[in-house]
């Protein structure tokens, strides 16, 4: 199932992300015209309509979600029937063609069905889905479905004289995921509102010297003011996009409403210098790239701590970010209002060494976020491009983006990695989890919010940010993902990293997030959610 994933992922390393994205956009302009839908009225209250687009789940009682849709089907409305149902009855105001989505290897039950589009849909963990057409008349119609068949829409009589092949990829390249409100009906977070456009975008004041936009980091609220510490993919004027992720810096932005932002300073600036040796050599600049500044308030010390990541950067080895190190700095000004610093470089608290674990890979340690637990502190730290054994060090790395746990008696450390009976923590997601931020909720439980991974360049992940829950901070439930694009205007094509989960009162939360559109500059968006406490309690009972 994963062989194609790995081949495509390795190929993607050599591609410029902006060229790949723009190439995909150019190809989309040449897609065939969408077929014109006919409105339908359902008879059974247990049936429901849904837009035929990702990440909707067309089968009741399953978590398999739509990933790709042929251009001809892009305007259609499908029908989701109750579990165990073998047919669906609906009414139309004119004659046309019912489109049946049939998983490859199954056969449509209607003897009048004609194959129209091969490989017309991609659904997670399922073989390619073919589209058949069945004539329907004005008024009520009943069409046979089944466990591997659903109605993908009703259209005016299609002009297709012969079958087409949309050549969409095999859905078994993707894992099926839990998606709020779509897979099992459970919805912890309800989207309340979001701006129609990014809140920080290219051309806005403060972005003049940022070539590539933003990535991971954190946002906190002090009093009535929001403080954002994003990784700025600064790059260099006149240098192509590849350098944006090398010469980075940590910025400090402020806002009164999380929508209108003002840049107020730079916390750290990376050197952007490439390594002179492939191994983790002290002659390399180990602060060549700086990422993922996470601000956490230490109540005992009454000051802000900042945890951030530095990399060695190598031109010749994928990933070019290598041998991550975690630093902890402290605001020299005490109190909550010391959030703006000043900060020094801080102390090194985690790095590659004799206690490293092979799953941390060439990129680890790749982020760090601490949180208090009953007997001290735990902290999520990350790794990527794992080694199967230490004999593979330093070049022969695999694929995988993982997190593990470290422990300490206080935020000051020393921090000790938990052993490999715990690490990496795969209960949330066994393949991809990046930049988790952890918050303790009012009922004492923990929630982690994180990047769910891009569905791009051969990386076949969810393309949504996700969350997971824990009662004790050590044992974590399976991740769930938030399809905010179903409720707000989608300005991005690749969703990346959430930067906060800020409580606003009355179970309302603010999330800032970094995402990628079709441009070199990666903007920051904002969305507000309402949490449903009764769903929280239900989810915490799950194992």
Short mmCIF file of N, CA and C in Angstrom, two decimals, residues 43 60 66-67 112 175 190 194 256 264 267 341 375-376 415 424 445 466 488 494 505 533:
data_model
loop_
_atom_site.label_atom_id
_atom_site.label_comp_id
_atom_site.label_asym_id
_atom_site.label_seq_id
_atom_site.Cartn_x
_atom_site.Cartn_y
_atom_site.Cartn_z
N UNK A 43 -36.55 10.47 -0.24
CA UNK A 43 -37.77 9.97 0.38
C UNK A 43 -37.54 9.57 1.84
N UNK A 60 -22.03 5.07 5.15
CA UNK A 60 -22.40 5.13 6.56
C UNK A 60 -21.67 4.04 7.33
N UNK A 66 -13.56 10.78 0.63
CA UNK A 66 -13.24 11.17 -0.73
C UNK A 66 -11.97 12.02 -0.75
N UNK A 67 -11.05 11.69 -1.66
CA UNK A 67 -9.78 12.39 -1.78
C UNK A 67 -9.64 13.09 -3.13
N UNK A 112 -29.05 -2.09 -16.32
CA UNK A 112 -28.99 -1.03 -17.32
C UNK A 112 -27.81 -0.08 -17.11
N UNK A 175 -4.46 6.59 4.06
CA UNK A 175 -5.09 5.99 5.23
C UNK A 175 -6.43 6.67 5.48
N UNK A 190 -17.13 22.96 16.50
CA UNK A 190 -18.02 23.52 15.48
C UNK A 190 -17.46 24.87 15.03
N UNK A 194 -14.83 32.71 10.43
CA UNK A 194 -13.44 32.87 9.99
C UNK A 194 -13.40 33.94 8.92
N UNK A 256 -5.04 43.06 18.42
CA UNK A 256 -6.11 43.22 19.41
C UNK A 256 -7.28 42.28 19.14
N UNK A 264 6.15 43.63 15.43
CA UNK A 264 6.79 44.50 16.41
C UNK A 264 8.26 44.17 16.63
N UNK A 267 12.72 38.02 17.14
CA UNK A 267 13.26 37.34 18.31
C UNK A 267 14.60 36.69 17.97
N UNK A 341 9.72 39.82 25.82
CA UNK A 341 11.14 39.71 26.10
C UNK A 341 11.67 40.93 26.83
N UNK A 375 2.91 14.25 38.11
CA UNK A 375 4.16 14.09 38.85
C UNK A 375 5.32 14.86 38.22
N UNK A 376 5.03 15.96 37.54
CA UNK A 376 6.11 16.75 36.95
C UNK A 376 5.70 17.34 35.61
N UNK A 415 15.71 17.30 30.81
CA UNK A 415 14.68 16.54 30.10
C UNK A 415 15.25 15.19 29.66
N UNK A 424 8.19 5.95 19.48
CA UNK A 424 7.37 7.13 19.23
C UNK A 424 5.91 6.88 19.59
N UNK A 445 -8.36 17.15 31.46
CA UNK A 445 -7.85 16.39 30.32
C UNK A 445 -6.94 17.26 29.47
N UNK A 466 -5.25 18.60 12.96
CA UNK A 466 -5.98 17.65 13.79
C UNK A 466 -5.80 17.89 15.26
N UNK A 488 -15.97 27.30 5.83
CA UNK A 488 -15.44 28.63 5.55
C UNK A 488 -14.85 28.63 4.15
N UNK A 494 -2.97 23.68 0.53
CA UNK A 494 -2.30 22.79 1.47
C UNK A 494 -2.41 23.37 2.87
N UNK A 505 -13.56 31.92 26.35
CA UNK A 505 -14.73 31.91 27.23
C UNK A 505 -15.93 31.30 26.52
N UNK A 533 -18.82 20.35 25.15
CA UNK A 533 -18.30 19.60 26.29
C UNK A 533 -18.84 18.17 26.38
#
